[in-house]
Amino acid sequence: MTAAIIDGKAFAAGLRARIATEVAALADRGIKPGLAVVLVGEDPASQVYVRSKGRMTVEVGMASFEHRLPATTPEVELLALIARLNADPAVNGILVQLPLPRHLNEAAVINAIAPEKDVDGFHILNVGRLATGQRAMVPCTPLGCLMLLRDRLGDLAGKRAVVIGRSNIVGKPMAQLLLRDNATVTVAHSRTADLPALCREADILVAAVGRAEFVKGNWIRPGATVIDVGINRTEAGLVGDVDFTSALPVAGAITPVPGGVGPMTIACLLANTLTATARANGLPDPEGLTP
Ligand code: GUN
């Protein structure tokens, strides 16, 4: 047996096509969703992400606003830009690319974004809303993982899920989303004792640790669904957090790197921007784009 490959690239393309259709329908009402992306500094990986975000935003028919600021930008200037974007009716979504240069207070910057425009779902109000089951903006990468899991498995109720990684961007919101879907969730991290044994209990294994090929095939429960969030640059090229070669004969299904979770993140960012636009205009949430 060999695992089914979960084609996130194709799923994301389908999602963007759906979003484009909804954006066209909004255009008939004179509404054009707008996404503002703020990049501070010159981190090369961030520049790549920001460029492809801008391109795909335009491709689905939304307006894209890019703000590139020097690495030395004082916090007051960044906060002033966010205040302008908060007040701008053409901007429905605001994303400040992370990581920020060290002199900037990440929490203060994120919490300055209007919660209803926080398409990353990182604002403390959205984090709290997700955790308490209220209507929130949900972080893009875990939302994309959830869509792939539901598509693969249907109902997640009663499944044992292990999330490796406890970041605010992926691990913690992923755990919240799985819990909302009635999975039994364990969050593992660098201090977890006997991680391989814990992983072997998992029907759903989500790896978000940022360590190349960290999860080995013999950690995986036969038939498990494995979601690999890692994007690690090595001499051999891009690899995930899962050792794909040894996982393939054991898992039931697995996301490849690249072409798995990665493309889902930007598609979900566009989904969140569409949702934010609908809400800003008093329209119902578009079907299937929110948990
Ligand atoms: N840096 C890495 N991932 C993300 C993300 O999802 N959103 C933002 N804003 N920055 C990131």
XYZ file of C-alpha atoms and ligand atoms in Angstrom:
302
model
C 0.000 0.000 0.000
C 1.076 3.519 -0.626
C -0.541 6.696 0.649
C -2.926 8.758 -1.456
C -1.347 12.119 -2.285
C -3.526 15.029 -1.186
C -3.339 17.511 -4.054
C -3.462 20.867 -2.299
C -2.399 22.662 -5.449
C -5.477 21.439 -7.349
C -7.768 22.008 -4.346
C -6.462 25.569 -3.967
C -6.949 26.264 -7.696
C -10.570 25.101 -7.394
C -11.064 27.284 -4.333
C -9.660 30.353 -6.108
C -11.931 29.686 -9.097
C -14.923 29.627 -6.723
C -13.771 32.838 -5.083
C -13.385 34.486 -8.508
C -17.021 33.591 -9.301
C -18.191 35.153 -6.021
C -16.078 38.268 -6.631
C -17.709 38.635 -10.053
C -21.149 38.396 -8.407
C -20.156 41.142 -5.936
C -19.042 43.338 -8.861
C -22.675 43.319 -10.069
C -23.561 44.994 -6.746
C -20.745 47.516 -7.178
C -18.564 45.838 -4.529
C -14.866 45.094 -5.113
C -12.982 43.313 -2.296
C -9.619 44.862 -1.479
C -6.638 43.296 0.295
C -3.769 45.365 1.686
C -0.464 43.625 2.362
C 2.194 45.360 4.440
C 5.808 44.214 4.205
C 8.411 45.757 6.492
C 12.015 45.058 5.514
C 13.559 42.783 2.916
C 13.259 39.209 4.195
C 13.673 37.214 0.940
C 11.083 34.513 1.757
C 8.549 37.198 2.744
C 9.163 39.040 -0.532
C 8.351 35.871 -2.490
C 5.112 35.333 -0.507
C 4.028 38.947 -0.859
C 4.597 38.913 -4.620
C 2.509 35.768 -5.147
C -0.203 37.061 -2.784
C -0.488 40.219 -4.883
C -0.661 38.283 -8.148
C -3.352 35.862 -6.963
C -5.401 38.656 -5.394
C -5.623 40.371 -8.770
C -6.284 37.049 -10.549
C -9.508 36.482 -8.577
C -10.646 40.024 -9.364
C -9.862 41.707 -6.051
C -7.960 44.959 -5.565
C -4.432 44.509 -4.218
C -2.696 47.229 -2.225
C 0.965 46.661 -1.413
C 2.857 48.717 1.154
C 6.596 48.099 1.342
C 8.352 49.882 4.176
C 12.054 49.997 5.037
C 13.348 47.679 7.789
C 14.085 50.741 9.925
C 10.465 52.016 9.915
C 9.552 53.320 13.400
C 6.582 51.628 15.064
C 4.538 54.864 15.107
C 4.775 55.043 11.316
C 3.635 51.454 10.873
C 0.751 52.051 13.307
C -0.203 55.207 11.383
C -0.352 53.204 8.130
C -2.532 50.553 9.798
C -4.856 53.302 11.085
C -5.234 54.639 7.521
C -5.968 51.149 6.172
C -8.481 50.528 8.992
C -10.338 53.686 7.920
C -10.138 53.041 4.149
C -13.451 51.632 2.810
C -11.657 50.171 -0.273
C -9.633 47.914 2.055
C -11.525 44.880 3.386
C -8.516 42.858 4.493
C -5.194 43.848 6.061
C -2.217 41.519 6.367
C 1.062 42.542 7.978
C 3.681 40.052 6.843
C 5.524 38.313 9.699
C 8.177 38.129 10.994
C 8.617 41.846 11.668
C 12.024 43.449 12.277
C 13.085 43.034 15.910
C 12.471 46.630 17.024
C 8.745 46.327 16.271
C 6.300 44.898 18.825
C 4.487 42.204 16.872
C 1.533 41.889 19.261
C 0.981 45.663 19.360
C 1.067 45.871 15.563
C -1.318 42.945 15.028
C -3.751 44.203 17.657
C -3.841 47.606 15.939
C -5.549 46.026 12.911
C -9.345 46.387 12.920
C -10.516 42.860 13.933
C -13.059 42.713 11.078
C -10.216 43.382 8.577
C -7.786 40.961 10.240
C -7.726 38.359 7.443
C -4.822 36.547 9.151
C -6.969 35.914 12.219
C -4.085 36.868 14.525
C -5.801 39.729 16.419
C -6.418 38.818 20.038
C -10.201 39.272 19.541
C -10.257 36.792 16.664
C -8.115 34.331 18.625
C -10.553 34.590 21.530
C -13.590 34.295 19.285
C -12.226 31.126 17.661
C -11.404 29.652 21.069
C -14.917 30.382 22.381
C -16.787 29.273 19.246
C -17.851 32.758 18.154
C -17.761 34.068 14.596
C -14.102 34.902 13.921
C -11.564 35.466 11.203
C -9.595 32.185 11.166
C -5.841 31.885 10.411
C -5.291 30.886 6.777
C -2.914 27.928 7.041
C -4.921 25.942 9.609
C -8.143 26.806 7.739
C -6.586 25.330 4.591
C -5.511 22.202 6.494
C -9.057 21.818 7.858
C -10.540 22.041 4.356
C -8.176 19.307 3.114
C -8.964 17.091 6.121
C -12.729 17.457 5.732
C -12.450 16.781 2.003
C -10.451 13.623 2.677
C -12.180 12.289 5.788
C -15.626 13.869 5.900
C -16.724 14.068 9.540
C -13.751 14.465 11.918
C -15.776 13.654 15.062
C -14.041 11.183 17.361
C -10.816 11.098 15.346
C -7.612 11.279 17.331
C -5.580 14.252 16.123
C -2.022 15.114 17.070
C -0.743 18.577 16.155
C 3.031 18.927 16.404
C 3.842 22.591 17.001
C 2.220 25.235 19.208
C 2.717 28.449 17.233
C 0.057 31.152 17.217
C 0.036 31.027 13.400
C -0.527 27.278 12.921
C -0.411 24.888 15.891
C -2.757 26.573 18.352
C -5.465 27.623 15.849
C -5.214 24.195 14.168
C -5.960 22.557 17.516
C -8.951 24.879 18.029
C -10.382 24.076 14.609
C -9.993 20.314 15.090
C -11.623 20.604 18.508
C -14.539 22.520 16.974
C -14.967 19.590 14.578
C -15.136 17.224 17.578
C -11.759 15.564 17.086
C -9.813 14.507 20.191
C -6.820 16.804 20.043
C -3.316 16.650 21.501
C -0.842 19.470 20.931
C 2.754 18.231 20.980
C 5.915 20.327 21.001
C 9.663 20.237 21.588
C 9.239 19.193 25.247
C 6.752 16.395 24.574
C 7.910 13.064 26.007
C 8.076 10.121 23.585
C 6.726 11.995 20.607
C 6.971 8.993 18.234
C 4.667 6.919 20.473
C 2.180 9.794 20.740
C 2.148 10.277 16.967
C 1.439 6.562 16.454
C -1.925 7.105 18.221
C -3.022 9.702 15.674
C -5.644 9.205 12.976
C -4.790 12.763 11.925
C -1.210 13.989 12.208
C -0.459 17.650 11.538
C 3.246 18.531 11.475
C 4.060 22.217 11.945
C 7.472 22.309 13.589
C 9.731 23.831 10.934
C 12.323 21.037 11.058
C 13.213 19.267 7.828
C 11.966 15.645 7.607
C 11.503 15.493 11.384
C 8.563 13.043 11.449
C 9.595 9.551 10.370
C 7.477 6.877 8.744
C 7.638 4.621 11.822
C 5.970 7.406 13.885
C 2.868 7.185 11.724
C -0.180 5.056 12.468
C -0.895 2.854 9.423
C -3.610 4.506 7.348
C -3.365 7.895 9.121
C -3.969 11.172 7.313
C -0.787 13.260 7.443
C -0.806 17.028 6.891
C 2.666 18.482 6.428
C 2.772 22.232 7.050
C 6.573 22.482 6.880
C 8.439 24.343 4.165
C 12.154 23.844 4.767
C 14.889 24.859 2.377
C 17.661 22.242 2.252
C 20.533 21.553 -0.145
C 18.293 18.910 -1.715
C 15.527 21.507 -2.284
C 12.221 22.201 -0.496
C 11.181 19.537 2.001
C 8.439 19.297 4.599
C 8.463 18.458 8.316
C 7.641 14.852 7.409
C 10.128 12.397 5.922
C 7.980 11.825 2.847
C 9.808 8.727 1.565
C 9.402 6.733 4.777
C 5.868 8.082 5.411
C 4.497 7.148 2.001
C 4.187 3.375 2.523
C 2.571 3.821 5.979
C 0.156 6.762 5.785
C -3.323 6.495 4.270
C -3.013 9.950 2.754
C -0.378 12.666 2.870
C 0.178 16.198 1.611
C 3.321 16.635 -0.506
C 5.806 19.522 -0.152
C 5.590 21.530 -2.308
C 2.031 21.322 -3.640
C 0.174 20.394 -0.445
C -0.637 22.901 2.309
C 1.387 25.788 0.791
C -1.023 26.739 -2.012
C -3.963 26.478 0.418
C -2.653 29.335 2.574
C -3.002 32.046 -0.069
C -6.303 30.589 -1.320
C -7.636 30.822 2.256
C -6.327 34.373 2.572
C -8.474 35.259 -0.443
C -11.369 33.307 1.087
C -11.012 35.335 4.297
C -10.881 38.583 2.316
C -14.109 37.589 0.559
C -15.720 36.709 3.899
C -14.601 40.038 5.410
C -16.036 41.893 2.408
C -19.373 40.090 2.665
C -19.608 40.897 6.373
C -18.631 44.542 5.822
C -21.544 44.825 3.382
C -24.102 43.050 5.573
C -24.211 39.994 3.279
C -24.236 36.360 4.493
C -20.899 34.533 4.716
C -20.034 32.809 1.422
C -20.765 29.059 1.660
C -17.975 26.684 2.734
C -15.208 29.247 3.238
C -15.528 29.560 7.013
C -15.353 26.783 9.623
N 4.496 34.637 7.876
C 4.446 33.293 7.729
N 3.163 32.899 7.610
C 2.409 33.998 7.693
C 1.009 34.227 7.634
O 0.175 33.325 7.484
N 0.616 35.522 7.740
C 1.490 36.534 7.910
N 1.008 37.761 8.019
N 2.788 36.358 7.968
C 3.240 35.095 7.854
